[in-house]
Tab-separated table of C-alpha atoms and ligand atoms in Angstrom:
chain	number	residue	atom	x	y	z
T	1	MET	CA	64.814	104.329	43.837
T	2	LEU	CA	66.183	106.675	46.484
T	3	THR	CA	68.877	105.474	48.795
T	4	ARG	CA	69.773	107.409	51.871
T	5	ARG	CA	73.352	108.367	52.065
T	6	PRO	CA	74.860	106.996	55.300
T	7	SER	CA	76.241	109.519	57.808
T	8	PRO	CA	79.965	109.690	58.421
T	9	ALA	CA	79.421	107.989	61.834
T	10	GLU	CA	77.608	105.057	60.217
T	11	VAL	CA	80.366	104.752	57.617
T	12	ALA	CA	82.987	104.650	60.394
T	13	ALA	CA	80.952	102.051	62.310
T	14	ARG	CA	80.513	99.966	59.245
T	15	VAL	CA	84.207	100.052	58.523
T	16	ALA	CA	85.014	99.120	62.107
T	17	ALA	CA	82.617	96.190	62.057
T	18	THR	CA	83.752	94.725	58.728
T	19	ARG	CA	87.482	95.402	59.174
T	20	PRO	CA	89.234	92.315	60.578
T	21	ASP	CA	90.767	92.940	64.014
T	22	ASP	CA	94.306	93.928	63.827
T	23	ALA	CA	96.722	91.399	65.281
T	24	GLY	CA	97.151	93.379	68.534
T	25	THR	CA	93.492	93.549	69.324
T	26	GLU	CA	93.088	89.813	68.520
T	27	ARG	CA	96.107	88.958	70.658
T	28	ARG	CA	94.944	91.034	73.659
T	29	ALA	CA	91.353	89.798	73.373
T	30	ALA	CA	92.511	86.234	73.192
T	31	TRP	CA	94.904	86.428	76.188
T	32	LEU	CA	92.362	88.270	78.289
T	33	GLY	CA	89.673	85.888	77.210
T	34	SER	CA	91.761	82.909	78.228
T	35	ALA	CA	92.584	84.401	81.635
T	36	LEU	CA	88.893	85.177	82.128
T	37	GLY	CA	88.069	81.645	81.038
T	38	VAL	CA	90.365	80.173	83.799
T	39	CYS	CA	88.884	82.502	86.462
T	40	PHE	CA	85.271	81.931	85.405
T	41	THR	CA	85.727	78.121	85.349
T	42	ILE	CA	87.263	78.006	88.857
T	43	CYS	CA	84.569	80.371	90.045
T	44	LEU	CA	81.772	78.326	88.568
T	45	LEU	CA	82.969	74.951	89.899
T	46	THR	CA	83.675	76.287	93.417
T	47	GLY	CA	80.357	78.177	93.333
T	48	LEU	CA	78.482	75.059	92.365
T	49	TYR	CA	80.245	73.228	95.284
T	50	SER	CA	79.143	75.910	97.708
T	51	HIS	CA	75.613	75.867	96.378
T	52	ALA	CA	75.413	72.063	96.772
T	53	LEU	CA	76.631	72.206	100.341
T	54	GLN	CA	73.982	74.867	101.195
T	55	ASN	CA	71.218	73.221	99.100
T	56	PRO	CA	72.125	69.568	99.193
T	57	PRO	CA	70.498	67.592	96.317
T	58	SER	CA	69.025	64.250	97.414
T	59	TRP	CA	71.192	62.309	94.911
T	60	LEU	CA	74.504	63.705	96.101
T	61	THR	CA	76.415	62.840	99.289
T	62	LEU	CA	79.045	65.443	100.151
T	63	PRO	CA	82.011	64.458	102.279
T	64	SER	CA	82.910	66.084	105.566
T	65	ARG	CA	86.622	65.897	104.926
T	66	PRO	CA	89.166	67.247	104.352
T	67	VAL	CA	88.389	69.615	107.208
T	68	ASP	CA	89.612	72.703	105.247
T	69	LEU	CA	88.150	71.864	101.828
T	70	TYR	CA	85.353	74.494	101.868
T	71	ARG	CA	87.753	77.064	103.113
T	72	VAL	CA	89.957	76.494	100.111
T	73	THR	CA	87.173	76.272	97.542
T	74	GLN	CA	85.328	79.299	98.823
T	75	GLY	CA	88.579	81.295	99.154
T	76	LEU	CA	89.209	80.422	95.465
T	77	HIS	CA	85.716	81.377	94.472
T	78	VAL	CA	86.068	84.828	95.896
T	79	VAL	CA	89.667	85.336	94.809
T	80	THR	CA	89.073	84.196	91.162
T	81	GLY	CA	85.865	86.291	91.043
T	82	LEU	CA	87.738	89.401	92.182
T	83	ALA	CA	90.713	88.729	89.875
T	84	ALA	CA	88.229	88.634	86.981
T	85	VAL	CA	87.088	92.187	87.611
T	86	PRO	CA	90.134	94.002	86.196
T	87	LEU	CA	90.483	91.372	83.492
T	88	LEU	CA	86.812	91.835	82.387
T	89	LEU	CA	87.086	95.637	82.325
T	90	ALA	CA	90.352	95.317	80.250
T	91	LYS	CA	88.711	92.933	77.871
T	92	LEU	CA	85.749	95.171	77.394
T	93	TYR	CA	88.108	98.073	76.789
T	94	ALA	CA	90.135	96.090	74.257
T	95	VAL	CA	87.108	94.952	72.165
T	96	TYR	CA	84.885	97.958	72.876
T	97	HIS	CA	84.828	98.984	69.189
T	98	ARG	CA	83.612	95.431	68.247
T	99	LEU	CA	80.670	95.496	70.594
T	100	PHE	CA	78.670	97.957	68.271
T	101	THR	CA	78.304	96.718	64.791
T	102	TYR	CA	76.415	98.274	61.829
T	103	PRO	CA	73.972	97.167	60.771
T	104	ALA	CA	73.028	96.063	64.381
T	105	VAL	CA	71.656	92.725	63.050
T	106	ARG	CA	72.496	90.930	59.810
T	107	GLY	CA	70.186	87.902	60.032
T	108	VAL	CA	69.176	85.197	62.463
T	109	GLY	CA	72.730	83.787	63.093
T	110	HIS	CA	74.160	87.213	63.629
T	111	ALA	CA	71.207	88.237	65.904
T	112	LEU	CA	71.822	85.207	68.144
T	113	GLU	CA	75.513	85.931	68.290
T	114	ARG	CA	74.757	89.538	69.305
T	115	LEU	CA	72.222	88.392	71.886
T	116	SER	CA	74.533	85.884	73.425
T	117	LEU	CA	77.291	88.584	73.673
T	118	LEU	CA	74.845	90.962	75.353
T	119	VAL	CA	73.846	88.267	77.906
T	120	LEU	CA	77.572	87.425	78.420
T	121	VAL	CA	78.662	91.001	79.052
T	122	GLY	CA	75.464	91.828	81.137
T	123	GLY	CA	75.713	88.538	83.088
T	124	SER	CA	79.468	88.860	83.918
T	125	LEU	CA	79.090	92.495	85.062
T	126	PHE	CA	76.038	91.467	87.154
T	127	GLN	CA	77.759	88.514	88.752
T	128	LEU	CA	81.001	90.351	89.534
T	129	GLY	CA	79.216	93.526	90.623
T	130	THR	CA	76.726	91.896	92.988
T	131	GLY	CA	79.469	89.483	94.216
T	132	VAL	CA	81.669	92.436	95.227
T	133	MET	CA	78.691	94.194	96.877
T	134	ASN	CA	78.002	91.045	98.811
T	135	LEU	CA	81.609	90.748	100.001
T	136	ALA	CA	81.389	94.396	101.213
T	137	GLY	CA	78.166	93.624	103.074
T	138	TRP	CA	76.416	96.208	100.922
T	139	TYR	CA	73.034	94.462	100.322
T	140	ALA	CA	71.563	97.258	98.310
T	141	PHE	CA	69.871	94.877	95.917
T	142	GLY	CA	66.330	93.880	96.929
T	143	PHE	CA	66.736	90.126	96.197
T	144	PHE	CA	68.154	87.117	97.974
T	145	PHE	CA	71.757	87.236	96.645
T	146	THR	CA	72.783	83.524	96.602
T	147	ALA	CA	69.686	82.339	94.737
T	148	VAL	CA	69.967	85.064	92.048
T	149	HIS	CA	73.768	84.597	91.804
T	150	TYR	CA	73.250	80.838	91.241
T	151	TRP	CA	70.645	81.181	88.488
T	152	ALA	CA	72.516	84.057	86.804
T	153	SER	CA	75.622	81.911	86.688
T	154	TRP	CA	73.882	79.307	84.467
T	155	VAL	CA	72.638	82.052	82.103
T	156	THR	CA	76.061	83.555	81.918
T	157	VAL	CA	77.835	80.255	81.389
T	158	GLY	CA	75.468	79.362	78.598
T	159	ALA	CA	76.262	82.649	76.814
T	160	LEU	CA	79.987	82.074	77.555
T	161	LEU	CA	79.932	78.619	75.890
T	162	ILE	CA	78.345	80.059	72.746
T	163	HIS	CA	80.805	82.961	72.712
T	164	VAL	CA	83.834	80.617	73.098
T	165	GLY	CA	82.444	78.367	70.352
T	166	LEU	CA	82.144	81.281	67.986
T	167	LYS	CA	85.405	82.914	68.856
T	168	LEU	CA	87.602	79.749	68.947
T	169	PRO	CA	89.363	80.259	65.535
T	170	GLN	CA	90.031	83.901	66.323
T	171	ALA	CA	91.369	83.022	69.801
T	172	ARG	CA	93.597	80.309	68.416
T	173	ARG	CA	95.131	82.842	66.075
T	174	GLY	CA	95.497	85.425	68.772
T	175	LEU	CA	97.231	83.000	71.141
T	176	ALA	CA	99.544	81.513	68.459
T	177	ARG	CA	100.672	84.708	66.982
T	178	THR	CA	104.026	85.830	68.480
T	179	PRO	CA	104.360	89.349	67.122
T	180	ALA	CA	107.958	89.935	65.942
T	181	PRO	CA	107.624	93.663	65.916
T	182	THR	CA	109.722	95.621	63.385
T	183	GLU	CA	111.284	98.696	64.777
T	184	GLU	CA	108.977	100.950	62.873
T	185	ALA	CA	105.958	99.064	64.180
T	186	THR	CA	107.120	99.344	67.702
T	187	ALA	CA	107.903	102.995	67.255
T	188	ALA	CA	104.601	103.687	65.578
T	189	ARG	CA	102.494	101.861	68.185
T	190	GLY	CA	104.504	102.751	71.210
T	191	PRO	CA	105.288	100.309	74.048
T	192	ASP	CA	101.615	99.958	75.064
T	193	ARG	CA	100.902	96.758	73.141
T	194	ARG	CA	102.482	94.304	75.650
T	195	GLY	CA	102.061	96.923	78.363
T	196	PHE	CA	98.310	96.695	78.274
T	197	LEU	CA	98.291	93.014	79.080
T	198	THR	CA	100.929	93.458	81.695
T	199	THR	CA	98.918	96.301	83.257
T	200	ALA	CA	95.699	94.156	83.309
T	201	GLY	CA	97.644	91.366	84.854
T	202	ILE	CA	99.179	93.513	87.560
T	203	ALA	CA	95.780	95.108	88.298
T	204	SER	CA	94.245	91.669	88.701
T	205	GLY	CA	97.197	90.351	90.850
T	206	SER	CA	96.896	93.453	93.105
T	207	VAL	CA	93.247	92.905	93.688
T	208	VAL	CA	94.028	89.259	94.677
T	209	LEU	CA	96.775	90.456	97.090
T	210	ALA	CA	94.561	93.105	98.524
T	211	THR	CA	91.856	90.548	99.376
T	212	ALA	CA	93.310	87.049	99.753
T	213	GLY	CA	94.557	87.915	103.237
T	214	GLY	CA	90.904	87.497	104.365
T	215	THR	CA	91.558	83.763	104.112
T	216	VAL	CA	95.441	83.487	103.924
T	217	ALA	CA	96.488	84.887	107.243
T	218	PRO	CA	100.087	85.588	106.282
T	219	LEU	CA	98.820	87.969	103.586
T	220	ALA	CA	96.461	89.775	106.044
T	221	GLY	CA	98.827	92.716	106.328
T	222	PHE	CA	98.487	93.407	102.535
T	223	SER	CA	94.813	92.947	102.338
T	224	VAL	CA	93.634	96.499	102.560
T	225	LEU	CA	90.452	95.630	100.565
T	226	SER	CA	89.440	92.643	102.531
T	227	PRO	CA	86.461	93.371	104.684
T	228	ARG	CA	87.763	91.006	107.505
T	229	ASP	CA	91.145	90.396	109.001
T	230	PRO	CA	91.145	86.768	110.075
T	231	ARG	CA	93.166	87.540	113.136
T	232	VAL	CA	90.886	90.187	114.513
T	233	GLY	CA	87.812	89.581	116.607
T	234	PRO	CA	86.740	88.391	120.058
T	235	GLN	CA	88.915	85.388	121.046
T	236	GLY	CA	91.099	86.190	118.002
T	237	LEU	CA	88.332	85.281	115.450
T	238	PRO	CA	86.182	87.536	113.311
T	239	VAL	CA	82.409	87.751	113.829
T	240	ASN	CA	79.787	87.884	111.192
T	241	ARG	CA	76.679	88.583	113.216
T	242	THR	CA	76.949	89.630	116.825
T	243	ALA	CA	74.733	88.412	119.595
T	244	ALA	CA	73.149	91.914	119.859
T	245	ALA	CA	72.487	91.959	116.083
T	246	ALA	CA	70.817	88.586	116.332
T	247	GLY	CA	68.674	89.701	119.335
T	248	ILE	CA	70.266	87.204	121.788
T	249	GLY	CA	69.762	88.451	125.334
T	250	THR	CA	71.855	87.194	128.360
T	251	VAL	CA	71.833	83.483	128.677
T	252	ASP	CA	71.344	82.427	132.328
T	253	ALA	CA	71.201	79.299	134.445
T	254	SER	CA	67.736	78.591	133.137
T	255	TYR	CA	69.235	77.620	129.736
T	256	ARG	CA	68.500	74.129	128.498
T	257	LEU	CA	69.482	72.374	125.301
T	258	VAL	CA	66.378	70.655	124.036
T	259	LEU	CA	67.317	67.367	122.410
T	260	GLU	CA	64.358	65.639	120.665
T	261	GLY	CA	63.550	62.851	118.232
T	262	ASP	CA	61.379	59.746	117.873
T	263	GLY	CA	58.966	61.174	120.410
T	264	ARG	CA	61.639	61.452	123.059
T	265	ARG	CA	62.737	64.794	124.538
T	266	LEU	CA	65.623	65.637	126.855
T	267	ALA	CA	66.434	68.997	128.363
T	268	LEU	CA	70.183	69.307	129.143
T	269	THR	CA	71.778	71.939	131.335
T	270	LEU	CA	75.234	73.277	130.491
T	271	ASP	CA	76.663	71.172	133.304
T	272	ASP	CA	75.134	68.025	131.696
T	273	LEU	CA	76.835	68.963	128.463
T	274	ARG	CA	80.116	69.761	130.247
T	275	SER	CA	80.114	66.392	131.985
T	276	MET	CA	79.878	64.527	128.690
T	277	PRO	CA	83.194	63.423	126.971
T	278	GLN	CA	84.642	66.454	125.177
T	279	THR	CA	86.407	66.519	121.830
T	280	THR	CA	88.858	69.202	120.944
T	281	ALA	CA	89.736	70.116	117.278
T	282	GLU	CA	91.139	72.863	115.207
T	283	LEU	CA	88.375	73.706	112.704
T	284	PRO	CA	87.848	76.815	110.469
T	285	ILE	CA	85.024	79.253	110.204
T	286	ALA	CA	84.802	79.642	106.380
T	287	CYS	CA	82.327	82.371	105.570
T	288	VAL	CA	80.749	82.360	102.124
T	289	GLU	CA	81.923	85.954	101.936
T	290	GLY	CA	85.437	84.696	101.492
T	291	TRP	CA	87.157	85.206	104.856
T	292	SER	CA	88.079	82.251	106.984
T	293	ALA	CA	89.867	81.678	110.240
T	294	SER	CA	90.712	78.703	112.421
T	295	GLY	CA	89.894	78.156	116.009
T	296	VAL	CA	90.479	75.410	118.538
T	297	TRP	CA	86.945	74.337	119.559
T	298	SER	CA	85.910	71.916	122.348
T	299	GLY	CA	82.603	70.344	122.832
T	300	VAL	CA	80.242	67.398	122.502
T	301	PRO	CA	80.203	65.449	119.181
T	302	VAL	CA	76.717	65.656	117.714
T	303	ARG	CA	76.667	61.881	117.201
T	304	ASP	CA	77.065	61.398	120.960
T	305	LEU	CA	73.891	63.521	121.463
T	306	VAL	CA	72.108	61.367	118.882
T	307	ALA	CA	73.175	58.314	120.828
T	308	LEU	CA	71.920	59.907	124.040
T	309	LEU	CA	68.420	59.640	122.548
T	310	GLY	CA	68.983	55.908	122.159
T	311	ARG	CA	69.472	56.235	118.417
T	312	ASP	CA	72.336	54.689	116.331
T	313	PRO	CA	73.873	57.763	114.585
T	314	ALA	CA	74.359	55.551	111.511
T	315	ASP	CA	70.455	55.333	111.162
T	316	ALA	CA	69.683	58.993	111.654
T	317	ALA	CA	68.780	60.632	108.423
T	318	GLU	CA	69.201	64.270	109.473
T	319	VAL	CA	69.705	66.446	112.474
T	320	GLU	CA	68.321	69.995	112.586
T	321	VAL	CA	70.211	72.464	114.768
T	322	ARG	CA	68.177	75.493	115.743
T	323	SER	CA	69.288	78.707	117.324
T	324	LEU	CA	67.797	80.737	120.206
T	325	GLN	CA	67.608	83.475	117.506
T	326	ARG	CA	63.955	84.196	116.650
T	327	THR	CA	64.278	85.565	113.034
T	328	GLY	CA	66.982	85.576	110.439
T	329	ARG	CA	67.830	83.268	107.566
T	330	TYR	CA	70.680	81.454	109.358
T	331	ARG	CA	69.066	80.597	112.579
T	332	SER	CA	68.968	76.884	111.827
T	333	SER	CA	70.821	74.340	109.721
T	334	LEU	CA	70.684	70.646	108.763
T	335	LEU	CA	73.448	68.010	109.326
T	336	LEU	CA	73.297	65.150	106.782
T	337	GLY	CA	75.193	61.980	106.144
T	338	PRO	CA	79.007	62.330	106.691
T	339	HIS	CA	78.551	65.654	108.457
T	340	LEU	CA	76.153	64.115	110.914
T	341	ARG	CA	78.437	61.140	111.704
T	342	ASP	CA	81.765	62.914	111.653
T	343	PRO	CA	83.405	62.716	115.160
T	344	LEU	CA	84.578	66.300	114.735
T	345	THR	CA	81.050	67.724	114.218
T	346	LEU	CA	80.641	69.345	117.561
T	347	LEU	CA	78.298	71.407	119.622
T	348	ALA	CA	81.145	73.532	120.887
T	349	LEU	CA	81.190	74.918	124.518
T	350	ARG	CA	84.685	76.411	124.230
T	351	LEU	CA	86.928	78.237	121.866
T	352	GLY	CA	90.663	78.397	122.519
T	353	GLY	CA	90.078	76.828	125.988
T	354	GLU	CA	87.660	79.520	127.145
T	355	PRO	CA	83.805	79.511	127.187
T	356	LEU	CA	82.437	80.933	123.856
T	357	HIS	CA	82.333	84.666	123.663
T	358	PRO	CA	78.642	85.787	123.221
T	359	ASP	CA	79.336	86.821	119.624
T	360	HIS	CA	80.714	83.363	118.889
T	361	GLY	CA	77.553	81.728	120.053
T	362	TYR	CA	77.594	81.404	123.845
T	363	PRO	CA	76.573	79.056	125.372
T	364	LEU	CA	76.698	76.529	122.519
T	365	ARG	CA	77.432	76.568	118.738
T	366	LEU	CA	77.676	74.106	115.952
T	367	ILE	CA	81.062	73.704	114.351
T	368	ALA	CA	81.639	71.008	111.738
T	369	PRO	CA	84.437	70.273	109.255
T	370	ASN	CA	84.223	71.244	105.564
T	371	ARG	CA	81.120	73.429	105.952
T	372	PRO	CA	80.087	76.970	104.920
T	373	GLY	CA	80.082	79.468	107.759
T	374	VAL	CA	76.385	80.225	107.308
T	375	LEU	CA	75.626	76.601	108.369
T	376	GLN	CA	77.753	76.852	111.640
T	377	THR	CA	74.756	77.792	113.748
T	378	LYS	CA	75.385	79.884	116.833
T	379	TRP	CA	73.420	80.113	120.135
T	380	VAL	CA	72.002	76.563	119.751
T	381	GLY	CA	68.880	75.963	121.699
T	382	ARG	CA	67.360	72.840	120.130
T	383	VAL	CA	68.662	69.727	118.320
T	384	THR	CA	66.019	67.539	116.490
T	385	VAL	CA	67.064	64.039	115.185
T	386	ARG	CA	64.977	62.565	112.307
N	1	MTE	N1	72.205	81.669	114.721
N	1	MTE	C1	73.121	82.143	113.796
N	1	MTE	N2	74.210	81.518	113.548
N	1	MTE	C2	75.096	81.915	112.637
N	1	MTE	C3	74.841	83.118	111.883
N	1	MTE	C4	73.603	83.768	112.106
N	1	MTE	O1	73.277	84.822	111.535
N	1	MTE	N3	72.753	83.243	113.085
N	1	MTE	N4	75.773	83.626	110.967
N	1	MTE	C5	76.584	82.523	110.396
N	1	MTE	C6	77.688	83.042	109.506
N	1	MTE	S1	77.246	83.776	108.077
N	1	MTE	C7	78.990	82.835	109.790
N	1	MTE	S2	80.263	83.207	108.751
N	1	MTE	C8	79.420	82.210	111.121
N	1	MTE	C9	80.516	83.097	111.721
N	1	MTE	O2	80.837	82.670	113.042
N	1	MTE	P1	81.607	83.552	113.993
N	1	MTE	O3	80.773	84.855	114.089
N	1	MTE	O4	81.722	82.874	115.316
N	1	MTE	O5	82.976	83.816	113.356
N	1	MTE	O6	78.390	82.064	112.006
N	1	MTE	C10	77.165	81.526	111.386
N	1	MTE	N5	76.230	81.254	112.409
N	2	MO	MO1	79.125	83.926	106.761
């Protein structure tokens, strides 16, 4: 029987695949893997929380306090995702030679392991890549980002769990091993062993510092990579979509807020709204894209408007807040449960003591505690109580 003689490249690949990792590779892979595990876990949990707020499941009641909760969770989501980018690249670099094995598949178990690794690497690169594009406002992909990002996270996490299960013994060894390098070993390998992990750590920390200022105002001066400076914008607050971009023309004296529910319908002028008791509160805009900034808002609590229809706010199931904007995904939002009843859930007329700037939603905008920015509807024209 004739056997083909393997090429030198195949021999090299076979040797690389069967040779146990040297201690350095194992150690680097384990530390990077653990750091990635921490980032991915925080990113997943905060991402699920954000998803639940934007797509509330019927079995779950989400609180409206603490006021700054979403600002913290979404800040963590974006920061841990960004911190993971250099770590993932370093990890891929450290284990690159292990990604390609010869023969490619050695049976069913091996095939599944290889497949899960492919999904994990592909899924991680996809999540971090599209996440960064989304932060930069570069919507080059032709799909609705948040829905795909959500589903891809489950696929990636599934592959991650399989991977961690398979690599646990190796990771334990890698983390436990404290290399006591002999002088020759240090001389032979050069100082890069520990240096590699340190470099990856510094790269990751720098990315955090260069972006966290989008949420943590004292860091704003460092945050050269953050798309927003939380201190800059009309009335000292950044703007996501301007009135012009949303197609909002000038709002004149003919403006009415339509308040409806239970077959009743009221049309309120701005003066009607101004003559109602006003509440003033410091509340953040916390954009899903990771920037956030606080403002001092004044306006009418939504529950007072519900009461104006003769309804007990405790009985209302939901309130839909609709914008004057004609098209666009974020022209309406729903208030449920605690958010509906919270005395700080306002239809704001003023920001920092002045009437709203057109880009912040003049004449009237929704602002509620612990809520994603995408749900803080601007240019409100209609409120429907159900
Ligand atoms: N009608 C309407 N409201 C909207 C939006 C929109 O596109 N249309 N964008 C939302 C998003 S994504 C954010 S982050 C906040 C930003 O509010 P600001 O521009 O006043 O800072 O407004 C929200 N309200
Ligand atoms: Mo946003």
